[in-house]
PDB file of C-alpha atoms in Angstrom:
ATOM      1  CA  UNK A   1     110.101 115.774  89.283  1.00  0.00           C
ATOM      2  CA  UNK A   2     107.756 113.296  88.329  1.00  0.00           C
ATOM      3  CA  UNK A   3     106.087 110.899  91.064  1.00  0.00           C
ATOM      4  CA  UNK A   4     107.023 107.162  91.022  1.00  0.00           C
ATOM      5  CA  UNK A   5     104.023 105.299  92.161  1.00  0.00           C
ATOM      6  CA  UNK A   6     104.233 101.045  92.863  1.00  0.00           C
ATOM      7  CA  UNK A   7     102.038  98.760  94.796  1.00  0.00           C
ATOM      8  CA  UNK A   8     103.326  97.215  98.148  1.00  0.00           C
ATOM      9  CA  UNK A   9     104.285  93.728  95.840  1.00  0.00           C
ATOM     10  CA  UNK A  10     106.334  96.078  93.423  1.00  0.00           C
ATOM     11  CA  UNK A  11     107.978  97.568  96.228  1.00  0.00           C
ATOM     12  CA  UNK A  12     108.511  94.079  98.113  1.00  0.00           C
ATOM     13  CA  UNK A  13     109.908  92.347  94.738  1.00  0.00           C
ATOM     14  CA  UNK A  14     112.870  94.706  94.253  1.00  0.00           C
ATOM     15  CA  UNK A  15     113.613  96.114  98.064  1.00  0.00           C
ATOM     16  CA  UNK A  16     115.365  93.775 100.434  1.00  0.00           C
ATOM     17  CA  UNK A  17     113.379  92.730 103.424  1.00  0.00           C
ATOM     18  CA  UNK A  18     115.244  95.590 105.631  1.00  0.00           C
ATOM     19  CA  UNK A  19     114.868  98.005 102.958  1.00  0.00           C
ATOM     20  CA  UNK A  20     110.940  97.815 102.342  1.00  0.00           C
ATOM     21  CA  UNK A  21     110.598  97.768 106.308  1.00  0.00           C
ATOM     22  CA  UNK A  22     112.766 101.037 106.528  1.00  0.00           C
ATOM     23  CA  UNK A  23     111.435 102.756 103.383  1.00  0.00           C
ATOM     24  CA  UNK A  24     107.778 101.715 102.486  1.00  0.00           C
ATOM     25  CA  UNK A  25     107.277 101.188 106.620  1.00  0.00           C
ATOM     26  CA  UNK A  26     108.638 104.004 108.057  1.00  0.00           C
ATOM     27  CA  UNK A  27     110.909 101.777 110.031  1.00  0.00           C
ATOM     28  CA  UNK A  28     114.267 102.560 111.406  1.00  0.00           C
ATOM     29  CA  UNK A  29     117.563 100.716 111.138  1.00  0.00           C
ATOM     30  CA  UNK A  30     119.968  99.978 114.174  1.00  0.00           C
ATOM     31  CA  UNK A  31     121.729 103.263 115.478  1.00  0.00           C
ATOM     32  CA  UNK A  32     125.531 103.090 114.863  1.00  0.00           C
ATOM     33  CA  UNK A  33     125.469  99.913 112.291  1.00  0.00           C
ATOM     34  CA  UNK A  34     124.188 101.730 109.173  1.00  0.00           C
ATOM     35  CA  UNK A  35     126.674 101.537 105.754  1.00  0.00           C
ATOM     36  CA  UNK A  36     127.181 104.765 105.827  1.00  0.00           C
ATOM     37  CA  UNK A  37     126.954 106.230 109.184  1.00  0.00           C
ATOM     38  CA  UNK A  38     131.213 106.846 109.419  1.00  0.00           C
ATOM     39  CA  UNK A  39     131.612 107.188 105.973  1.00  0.00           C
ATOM     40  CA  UNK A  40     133.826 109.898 104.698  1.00  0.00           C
ATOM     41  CA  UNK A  41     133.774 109.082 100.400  1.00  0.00           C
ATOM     42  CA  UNK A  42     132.947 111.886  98.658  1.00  0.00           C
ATOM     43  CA  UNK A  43     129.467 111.763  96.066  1.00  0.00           C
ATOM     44  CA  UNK A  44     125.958 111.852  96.200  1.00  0.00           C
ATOM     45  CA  UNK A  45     123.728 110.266  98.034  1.00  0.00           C
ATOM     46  CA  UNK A  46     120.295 108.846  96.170  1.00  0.00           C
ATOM     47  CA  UNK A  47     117.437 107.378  97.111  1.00  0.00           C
ATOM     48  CA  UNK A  48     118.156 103.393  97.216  1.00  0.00           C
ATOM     49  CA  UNK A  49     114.174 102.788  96.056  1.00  0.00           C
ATOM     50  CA  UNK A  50     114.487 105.417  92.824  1.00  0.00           C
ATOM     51  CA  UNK A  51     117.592 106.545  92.234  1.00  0.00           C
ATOM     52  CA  UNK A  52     117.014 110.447  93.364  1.00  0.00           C
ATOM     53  CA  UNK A  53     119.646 112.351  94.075  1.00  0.00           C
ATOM     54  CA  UNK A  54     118.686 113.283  97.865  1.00  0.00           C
ATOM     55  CA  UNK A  55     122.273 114.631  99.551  1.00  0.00           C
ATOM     56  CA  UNK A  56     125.753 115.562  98.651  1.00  0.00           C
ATOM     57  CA  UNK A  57     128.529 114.539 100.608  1.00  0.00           C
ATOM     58  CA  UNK A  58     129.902 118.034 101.628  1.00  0.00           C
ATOM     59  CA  UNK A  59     126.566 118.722 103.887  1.00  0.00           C
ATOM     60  CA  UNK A  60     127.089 115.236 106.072  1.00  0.00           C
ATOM     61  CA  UNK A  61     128.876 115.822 109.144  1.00  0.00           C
ATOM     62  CA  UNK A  62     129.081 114.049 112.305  1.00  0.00           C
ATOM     63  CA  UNK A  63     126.782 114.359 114.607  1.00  0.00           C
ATOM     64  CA  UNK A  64     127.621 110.997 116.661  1.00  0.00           C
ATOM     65  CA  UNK A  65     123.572 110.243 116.658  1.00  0.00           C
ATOM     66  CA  UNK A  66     124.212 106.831 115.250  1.00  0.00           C
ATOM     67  CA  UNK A  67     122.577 107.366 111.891  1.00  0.00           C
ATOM     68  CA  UNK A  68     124.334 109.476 108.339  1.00  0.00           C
ATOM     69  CA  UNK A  69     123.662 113.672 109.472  1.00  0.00           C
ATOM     70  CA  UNK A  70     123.263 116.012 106.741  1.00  0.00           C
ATOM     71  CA  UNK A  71     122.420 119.525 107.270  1.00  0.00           C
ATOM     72  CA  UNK A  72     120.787 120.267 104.035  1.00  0.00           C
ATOM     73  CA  UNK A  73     119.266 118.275 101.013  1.00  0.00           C
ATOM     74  CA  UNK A  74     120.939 118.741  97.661  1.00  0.00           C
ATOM     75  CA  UNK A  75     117.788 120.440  96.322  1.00  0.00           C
ATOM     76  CA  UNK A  76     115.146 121.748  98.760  1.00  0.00           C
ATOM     77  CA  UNK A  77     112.774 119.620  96.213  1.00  0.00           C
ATOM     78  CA  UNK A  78     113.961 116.521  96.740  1.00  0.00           C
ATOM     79  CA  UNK A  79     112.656 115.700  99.666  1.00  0.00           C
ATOM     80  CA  UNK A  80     109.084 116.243 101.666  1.00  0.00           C
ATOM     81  CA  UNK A  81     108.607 116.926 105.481  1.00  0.00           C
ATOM     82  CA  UNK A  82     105.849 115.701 107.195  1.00  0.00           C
ATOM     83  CA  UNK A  83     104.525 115.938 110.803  1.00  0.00           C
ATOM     84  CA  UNK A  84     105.189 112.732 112.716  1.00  0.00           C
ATOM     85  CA  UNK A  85     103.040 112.277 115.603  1.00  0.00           C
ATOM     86  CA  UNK A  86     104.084 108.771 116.912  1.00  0.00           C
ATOM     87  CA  UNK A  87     106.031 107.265 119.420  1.00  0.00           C
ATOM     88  CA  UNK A  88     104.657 109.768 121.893  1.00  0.00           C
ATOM     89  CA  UNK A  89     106.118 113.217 120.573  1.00  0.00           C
ATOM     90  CA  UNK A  90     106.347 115.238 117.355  1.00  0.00           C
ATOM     91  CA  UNK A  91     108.941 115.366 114.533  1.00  0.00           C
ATOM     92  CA  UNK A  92     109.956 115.813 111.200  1.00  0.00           C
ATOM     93  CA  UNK A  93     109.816 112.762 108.846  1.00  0.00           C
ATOM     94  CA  UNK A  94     111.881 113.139 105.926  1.00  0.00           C
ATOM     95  CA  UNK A  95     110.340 111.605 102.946  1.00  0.00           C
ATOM     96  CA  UNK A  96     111.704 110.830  99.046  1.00  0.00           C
ATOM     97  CA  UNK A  97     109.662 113.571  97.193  1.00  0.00           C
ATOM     98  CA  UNK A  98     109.965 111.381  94.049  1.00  0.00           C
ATOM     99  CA  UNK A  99     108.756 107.857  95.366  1.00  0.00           C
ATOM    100  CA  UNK A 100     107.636 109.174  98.721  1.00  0.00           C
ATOM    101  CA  UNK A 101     109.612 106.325 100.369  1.00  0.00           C
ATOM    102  CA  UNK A 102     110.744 107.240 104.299  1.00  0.00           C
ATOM    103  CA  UNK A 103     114.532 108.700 104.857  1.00  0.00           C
ATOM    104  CA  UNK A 104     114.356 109.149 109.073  1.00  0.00           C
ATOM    105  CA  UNK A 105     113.761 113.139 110.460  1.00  0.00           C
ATOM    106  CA  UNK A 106     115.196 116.170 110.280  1.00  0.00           C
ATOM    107  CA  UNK A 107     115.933 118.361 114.000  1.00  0.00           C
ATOM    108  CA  UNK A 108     115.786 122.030 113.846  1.00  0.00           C
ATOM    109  CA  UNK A 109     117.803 124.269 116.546  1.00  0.00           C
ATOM    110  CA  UNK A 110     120.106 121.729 118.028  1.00  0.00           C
ATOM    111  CA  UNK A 111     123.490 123.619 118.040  1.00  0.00           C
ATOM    112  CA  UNK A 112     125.482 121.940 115.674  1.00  0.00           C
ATOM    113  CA  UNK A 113     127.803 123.991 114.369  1.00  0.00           C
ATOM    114  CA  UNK A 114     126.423 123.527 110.239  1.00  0.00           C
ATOM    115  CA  UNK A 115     125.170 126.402 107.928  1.00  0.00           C
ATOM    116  CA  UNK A 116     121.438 125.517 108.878  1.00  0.00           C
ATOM    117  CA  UNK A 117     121.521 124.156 112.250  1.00  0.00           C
ATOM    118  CA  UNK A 118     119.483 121.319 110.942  1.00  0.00           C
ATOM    119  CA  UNK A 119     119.806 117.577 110.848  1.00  0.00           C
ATOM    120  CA  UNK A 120     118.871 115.310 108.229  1.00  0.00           C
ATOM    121  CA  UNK A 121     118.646 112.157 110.546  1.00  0.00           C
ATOM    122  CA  UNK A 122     118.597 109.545 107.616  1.00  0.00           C
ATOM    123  CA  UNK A 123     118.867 105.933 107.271  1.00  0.00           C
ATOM    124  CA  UNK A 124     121.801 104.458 105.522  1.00  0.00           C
ATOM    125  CA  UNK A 125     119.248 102.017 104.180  1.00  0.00           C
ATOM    126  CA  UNK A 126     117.550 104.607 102.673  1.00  0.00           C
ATOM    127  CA  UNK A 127     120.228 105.582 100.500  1.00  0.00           C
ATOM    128  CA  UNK A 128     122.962 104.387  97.674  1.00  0.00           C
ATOM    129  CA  UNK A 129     126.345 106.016  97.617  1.00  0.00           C
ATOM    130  CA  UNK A 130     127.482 106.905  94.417  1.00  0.00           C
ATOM    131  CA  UNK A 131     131.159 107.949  94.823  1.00  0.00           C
ATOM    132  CA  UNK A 132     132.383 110.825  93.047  1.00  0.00           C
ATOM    133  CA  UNK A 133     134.899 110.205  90.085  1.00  0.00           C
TER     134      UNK A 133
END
């Protein structure tokens, strides 16, 4: 996959305000007010910054943490973990491995009864819906 690279005033001319906080600022939306947090349509889940195809629909579950759960990425790929050190602990940022834009974090070992026993913690912000035919 070839890297999409922009400058901050690229990234601030086609994101929404929310959207370049979230993915070019490692922010994080609301819990439990996200589009697609209860969503149940079937399809792929991209990247809302570049269009990548990040998750498929059959791997979300709920996990009732307030933000869309996956357990696994569609490819392992498409996405890039990184060691987050702030806010006083460590995790597991999830990161865009095309446009390196910020998803949310993925949890390792929390019980949840999915194939991996991960969860892809991600922000509906971070991601466009496109519903399967």
């Amino acid at each position: 996959m070839e890297k999409i690279r922009k400058s901050e005033e690229e990234w601030r001319a086609e994101l929404s305000p929310e959207e370049f906080h979230v993915l070019r600022e490692a922010g994080t939306e609301k819990p439990f007010i996200g589009e697609y947090n209860d969503t149940k349509t079937v399809g792929v889940y991209r990247c809302r910054a570049c269009g990548t195809e990040l998750f498929r629909s059959e791997t979300k579950f709920e996990s009732h943490c307030g933000w869309p759960s996956f357990y696994e990425p569609s490819d392992s790929d498409a996405v890039t973990l990184i060691e987050d050190r702030s806010l006083g602990m460590t995790r597991t940022e999830v990161r865009c491995a095309v446009c390196d834009s910020h998803l949310g974090h993925v949890f390792h070992g929390e019980g949840y009864k999915t194939p991996t026993d991960d969860r892809y913690c991600i922000n509906s912000v971070s991601l466009a819906l496109e519903p399967a035919e």
